Amino acid sequence: MTAPNDTRTSYDTAQQRSDRIWSQIGSDPSGLRMLTGDRPTGALHIGHYFGSLRNRVRLQDAGVETWVIVADYQVITDREVIGDIRGSVRELLTDYLAVGIDPERSTIFTHSAVPALNQLMLPFLSLVTQPELERNPTVKAELAAAGKSAMGGLLLTYPVHQAADILFCHGNLVPVGRDQLPHIEQTRVIARRFNERYAGGEAFFPEPDALLSEAPTILGLDGEHKMSKSRGNTVMLRMDADETLKKIKKAKTDADRRITYDPEGRPEVANLLTIAAEASGRAPEEIAEEIGDRGAGTLKLRTAEVLNEHLAPVRARRAELERDPGYLFEVLRAGNATANAEAEATLAKVREFMGMVY
Ligand code: TRP
């Protein structure tokens, strides 16, 4: 048992479970159902790609059943304007399919089109307390980042909504970054309490595991903590080779001509080396050695070159998909139909457990 406030211990336990699952994926992925997704706020960048998308495709290709949620209701957890949501969803779908999420093998769907999923939120809310919701560190960080003092009701409760995203399809595997661990823990608690309180002890909902990836965090090209489109410090998947080169040429570096891989002391240089390493499948130290004392200019050219080479097939596929938005929304409608059938079946069982059959 881990004490609820001992985040360190629960992170360690989550890491251990995650390590175990990675080895299971290699030997026998049957019985694993992955559910993961993104907020649709526009097109994706290489931080998303190297950090999570590529990993999802690997899991899909390894034979893990794959469900991907386009979390449209989550867009309004930390902002007041929803913006061009259809355009954002289209961009996200384009990136998903371009990187290799295969609609033949994966179900891609949106919150807003799956009513029965959303309805699960009501019984789930009955299983959590206000202090539990209020101490979620990721929610607190999002409130602070949004620069607001009052917590919106949806921001406070979206981890419960996210539990519905995962549990409606009995997802048992959630590949996420560490910031999402509190939400997975909350989901496990909800599953456990539902089973005890409403399902008479039957293990109806699984307690899902987080799958933590080894992927590095890609920093913004301006040396900021994270790549983020609003800061303009990104390389977007949809950029062409020239734009990519221009962006990388403008990246912040330092004056030392000798290139070394030192993430602590030289984060900006290390970040370019990480990008080059991820794109080429080589070690960052090796790339640094090769460049030697030829300076940041050479490093930038090399990085842009290998990145463009790596992304060329993704971008070619992206351009093709852009010409056919009708197809993209067809894929989404098919995914929504699959998700609706699943959610309705789950909700029917939930109603039965709760005696709400009239
Ligand atoms: N909260 C996730 C993010 O911001 C997106 C998301 C929504 C999600 N529902 C999910 C991730 C369910 C995993 C499982 O990136």
XYZ file of C-alpha atoms and ligand atoms in Angstrom:
373
model
C 0.000 0.000 0.000
C 1.254 3.470 -0.795
C 0.194 6.438 1.266
C -1.923 8.742 -0.920
C 0.363 11.712 -0.397
C 3.589 9.906 -0.967
C 3.884 10.811 -4.633
C 7.502 9.659 -4.791
C 6.560 6.107 -3.803
C 3.607 5.941 -6.154
C 5.781 7.218 -9.041
C 8.299 4.493 -8.289
C 5.589 1.831 -8.187
C 4.140 3.135 -11.444
C 7.617 2.956 -12.983
C 8.061 -0.655 -11.869
C 4.687 -1.696 -13.256
C 5.527 0.127 -16.459
C 8.851 -1.725 -16.804
C 7.076 -5.049 -16.366
C 4.551 -4.229 -19.073
C 7.241 -3.244 -21.552
C 8.621 -6.766 -21.310
C 5.128 -8.256 -21.666
C 4.596 -6.257 -24.869
C 7.666 -7.850 -26.376
C 6.561 -11.400 -25.608
C 2.742 -11.408 -25.677
C 0.713 -8.226 -26.225
C -2.635 -10.013 -26.338
C -5.012 -8.816 -23.649
C -3.497 -5.342 -23.673
C -5.765 -2.509 -24.675
C -4.131 0.886 -24.928
C -6.094 4.086 -24.600
C -4.384 7.388 -25.031
C -4.968 10.696 -26.738
C -4.512 14.430 -26.987
C -6.317 17.696 -26.624
C -7.028 18.999 -30.099
C -5.389 22.409 -30.065
C -3.852 22.271 -33.538
C -1.080 20.571 -35.450
C 1.634 18.647 -33.616
C 5.373 19.261 -33.351
C 8.447 17.064 -33.068
C 8.198 17.144 -29.260
C 4.872 15.301 -29.556
C 6.284 13.045 -32.224
C 9.464 11.888 -30.488
C 7.852 12.057 -27.042
C 4.661 10.086 -27.621
C 3.327 9.560 -31.148
C 6.165 7.372 -32.306
C 5.770 5.243 -29.208
C 2.054 4.747 -29.856
C 2.736 3.573 -33.363
C 5.305 1.096 -32.044
C 2.754 -0.298 -29.599
C 0.103 -0.509 -32.306
C 2.566 -2.287 -34.588
C 3.554 -4.662 -31.778
C -0.066 -5.839 -31.704
C -1.446 -3.868 -28.757
C -5.106 -3.000 -29.367
C -5.137 0.776 -29.835
C -7.751 3.400 -28.954
C -6.933 7.078 -29.453
C -9.125 9.811 -28.015
C -9.287 13.290 -29.471
C -10.181 14.939 -26.175
C -12.247 17.853 -27.469
C -13.978 18.628 -24.164
C -10.558 18.895 -22.526
C -9.729 21.913 -24.681
C -11.973 24.065 -22.472
C -10.526 22.938 -19.148
C -7.932 25.701 -19.056
C -9.141 28.245 -21.604
C -12.330 30.091 -22.346
C -12.268 30.041 -26.121
C -12.639 26.781 -27.937
C -11.405 28.301 -31.205
C -11.640 26.523 -34.537
C -12.187 23.104 -33.002
C -13.024 21.375 -36.273
C -9.819 22.714 -37.818
C -7.799 21.607 -34.795
C -9.325 18.137 -34.911
C -8.545 17.913 -38.635
C -4.898 18.861 -38.036
C -4.586 16.295 -35.264
C -6.134 13.557 -37.416
C -3.767 14.435 -40.245
C -0.748 14.118 -37.964
C -2.029 10.868 -36.447
C -2.467 9.150 -39.776
C 0.722 10.656 -41.216
C 2.886 9.230 -38.435
C 1.377 5.778 -38.897
C -1.630 5.385 -36.643
C -3.574 2.987 -38.808
C -7.365 3.350 -38.812
C -7.680 -0.287 -39.870
C -6.159 -1.357 -36.570
C -6.860 1.588 -34.277
C -10.008 3.376 -33.140
C -9.775 7.176 -33.254
C -12.708 9.043 -31.685
C -13.792 12.284 -29.966
C -15.365 12.935 -26.558
C -18.211 14.965 -27.945
C -19.506 12.225 -30.247
C -19.744 9.530 -27.573
C -22.579 10.415 -25.142
C -22.433 7.178 -23.129
C -18.770 7.800 -22.336
C -19.639 11.214 -20.936
C -22.487 9.799 -18.874
C -20.067 7.529 -17.006
C -18.737 10.684 -15.446
C -21.798 10.903 -13.168
C -21.377 7.635 -11.251
C -17.618 8.186 -11.312
C -17.979 11.623 -9.688
C -19.842 9.965 -6.843
C -16.717 7.942 -6.105
C -14.294 10.809 -5.514
C -14.084 13.489 -2.868
C -13.492 17.208 -3.190
C -10.107 17.099 -1.368
C -8.973 14.312 -3.707
C -9.812 16.450 -6.700
C -8.242 19.541 -5.187
C -4.894 17.961 -4.446
C -4.202 16.675 -7.980
C -0.806 18.288 -8.715
C -1.281 18.374 -12.498
C -4.612 20.160 -12.184
C -3.025 22.666 -9.781
C -0.169 23.282 -12.222
C -2.627 23.816 -15.063
C -4.598 26.310 -13.006
C -1.397 28.205 -12.258
C -0.287 28.110 -15.897
C -3.662 29.456 -17.014
C -3.068 32.415 -14.695
C -6.471 32.147 -13.062
C -7.311 32.187 -9.395
C -10.691 30.435 -9.525
C -10.813 26.794 -10.526
C -13.374 25.992 -13.206
C -15.618 23.003 -12.546
C -14.412 21.163 -15.630
C -10.735 21.729 -14.811
C -11.309 20.380 -11.302
C -13.104 17.267 -12.512
C -11.446 16.469 -15.831
C -9.299 13.712 -14.301
C -12.603 11.935 -13.595
C -13.677 12.534 -17.174
C -10.360 11.086 -18.240
C -11.084 8.013 -16.112
C -14.235 7.612 -18.222
C -12.096 7.944 -21.402
C -9.983 5.037 -20.244
C -12.530 2.816 -18.529
C -15.425 2.986 -20.992
C -13.476 0.667 -23.301
C -11.832 -1.271 -20.448
C -8.461 0.159 -21.380
C -5.720 -1.330 -19.234
C -2.684 0.419 -20.641
C -2.140 4.167 -20.872
C 1.093 5.406 -22.431
C 1.647 8.850 -20.946
C 4.196 11.281 -19.633
C 4.848 11.608 -15.911
C 2.570 14.646 -15.616
C -0.365 12.343 -16.323
C 0.427 9.879 -13.512
C -1.921 11.534 -10.984
C -4.756 11.022 -13.477
C -3.935 7.355 -13.944
C -3.800 6.918 -10.174
C -7.202 8.610 -9.921
C -8.525 6.264 -12.609
C -7.280 3.232 -10.666
C -9.012 4.486 -7.537
C -12.265 5.037 -9.437
C -12.134 1.558 -10.992
C -11.468 -0.020 -7.606
C -14.229 1.883 -5.842
C -16.731 1.253 -8.620
C -16.044 -2.469 -8.451
C -16.428 -2.488 -4.670
C -19.332 -0.144 -4.281
C -21.513 -0.782 -7.318
C -20.345 -4.050 -8.888
C -20.498 -6.176 -5.748
C -16.777 -6.832 -5.808
C -16.653 -8.051 -9.410
C -13.555 -6.803 -11.249
C -15.663 -5.072 -13.898
C -13.342 -2.160 -14.584
C -9.621 -2.944 -14.831
C -7.112 -0.841 -12.905
C -5.093 0.518 -15.822
C -1.333 0.866 -15.817
C 0.601 3.843 -17.049
C 3.215 3.000 -19.600
C 6.089 5.422 -19.192
C 8.353 5.831 -22.181
C 12.081 6.317 -22.297
C 11.595 9.124 -24.789
C 13.362 12.341 -23.900
C 11.613 15.669 -23.496
C 12.429 17.911 -26.433
C 12.983 21.493 -25.287
C 11.913 24.549 -27.216
C 14.440 25.918 -29.711
C 14.620 29.104 -27.634
C 15.954 27.100 -24.693
C 12.598 27.199 -22.923
C 11.437 24.206 -20.943
C 9.089 22.647 -23.400
C 8.373 22.868 -27.059
C 5.078 24.672 -27.373
C 3.382 26.097 -30.372
C 2.224 29.231 -28.577
C 5.865 30.136 -27.931
C 6.847 29.665 -31.579
C 9.839 27.565 -30.518
C 8.891 24.408 -32.367
C 9.458 22.395 -35.484
C 6.003 21.331 -36.623
C 5.512 18.031 -38.396
C 3.748 19.900 -41.163
C 6.653 22.251 -41.926
C 8.674 21.623 -45.056
C 12.416 20.979 -45.151
C 13.308 24.655 -45.745
C 11.178 25.947 -42.890
C 12.682 23.295 -40.657
C 16.200 24.364 -41.549
C 15.338 28.026 -40.944
C 13.823 27.255 -37.551
C 16.773 25.178 -36.457
C 19.269 27.788 -37.677
C 17.600 30.259 -35.331
C 17.811 27.914 -32.338
C 19.575 29.270 -29.275
C 23.008 27.739 -28.625
C 26.176 28.904 -26.880
C 29.551 30.289 -27.894
C 31.667 27.194 -27.236
C 32.702 25.812 -30.627
C 33.480 22.373 -29.259
C 30.244 20.393 -29.354
C 29.650 18.181 -26.329
C 26.590 16.418 -24.992
C 26.013 17.993 -21.601
C 22.266 18.305 -20.863
C 22.866 19.993 -17.487
C 25.545 22.483 -18.464
C 24.620 23.079 -22.133
C 20.889 22.357 -22.441
C 20.398 24.092 -25.818
C 23.243 22.261 -27.559
C 22.199 18.988 -25.899
C 18.648 19.519 -27.144
C 19.772 19.760 -30.774
C 21.890 16.661 -30.266
C 18.873 14.878 -28.803
C 16.762 15.785 -31.811
C 19.508 14.588 -34.174
C 19.888 11.404 -32.128
C 16.159 10.651 -32.110
C 15.927 11.276 -35.842
C 18.940 9.142 -36.745
C 18.772 6.400 -34.098
C 22.322 7.166 -32.992
C 23.732 8.207 -29.620
C 23.940 11.979 -28.987
C 27.517 11.645 -27.674
C 28.582 10.032 -30.921
C 27.069 12.833 -33.006
C 28.752 15.431 -30.762
C 32.107 13.728 -31.219
C 31.700 13.687 -34.968
C 31.038 17.427 -35.092
C 33.900 18.100 -32.718
C 34.988 21.737 -32.795
C 33.151 22.726 -35.926
C 30.656 24.668 -33.827
C 26.927 25.179 -33.463
C 26.480 26.108 -37.135
C 27.535 22.627 -38.222
C 25.453 21.045 -35.477
C 22.392 22.893 -36.727
C 22.937 21.831 -40.323
C 23.422 18.201 -39.315
C 20.356 18.257 -37.081
C 18.131 19.776 -39.766
C 19.454 17.301 -42.311
C 18.755 14.128 -40.320
C 15.451 15.456 -39.036
C 14.262 16.324 -42.540
C 15.354 12.942 -43.779
C 13.529 11.164 -40.977
C 10.343 13.181 -41.427
C 10.253 13.056 -45.235
C 7.873 10.057 -45.474
C 5.642 11.450 -42.691
C 5.445 14.769 -44.509
C 4.749 13.191 -47.869
C 1.879 11.240 -46.352
C 0.704 14.381 -44.575
C 0.529 16.320 -47.822
C -1.505 13.528 -49.375
C -3.943 13.454 -46.457
C -4.360 17.219 -46.521
C -5.780 16.941 -49.986
C -8.567 14.698 -48.713
C -10.197 16.097 -45.543
C -13.344 14.102 -46.371
C -11.397 10.909 -45.791
C -10.076 12.152 -42.433
C -13.566 12.811 -41.115
C -14.753 9.463 -42.474
C -12.067 7.809 -40.359
C -13.247 9.782 -37.350
C -16.903 8.903 -37.908
C -16.048 5.217 -38.147
C -14.016 5.480 -34.929
C -16.874 7.300 -33.219
C -19.280 4.532 -34.245
C -16.985 1.871 -32.766
C -16.530 3.923 -29.580
C -20.288 4.481 -29.262
C -21.045 0.764 -29.498
C -18.441 0.063 -26.824
C -19.573 2.911 -24.539
C -23.240 1.937 -24.803
C -22.446 -1.646 -23.866
C -20.404 -0.489 -20.873
C -23.069 1.969 -19.740
C -25.754 -0.729 -20.027
C -23.737 -2.921 -17.662
C -23.191 0.014 -15.311
C -26.938 0.705 -15.213
C -27.538 -2.956 -14.467
C -25.010 -2.970 -11.620
C -26.677 0.103 -10.188
C -30.205 -1.251 -10.572
C -31.157 1.471 -13.034
C -32.964 -0.721 -15.504
C -36.508 0.472 -16.126
N -4.837 14.791 -20.772
C -4.159 14.300 -21.928
C -3.208 15.399 -22.401
O -3.385 16.557 -22.076
C -5.094 13.917 -23.066
C -6.035 12.826 -22.688
C -7.400 12.912 -22.608
C -5.711 11.495 -22.329
N -7.936 11.762 -22.224
C -6.944 10.850 -22.042
C -4.501 10.782 -22.225
C -6.980 9.539 -21.636
C -4.548 9.461 -21.819
C -5.775 8.841 -21.519
O -2.292 15.101 -23.120
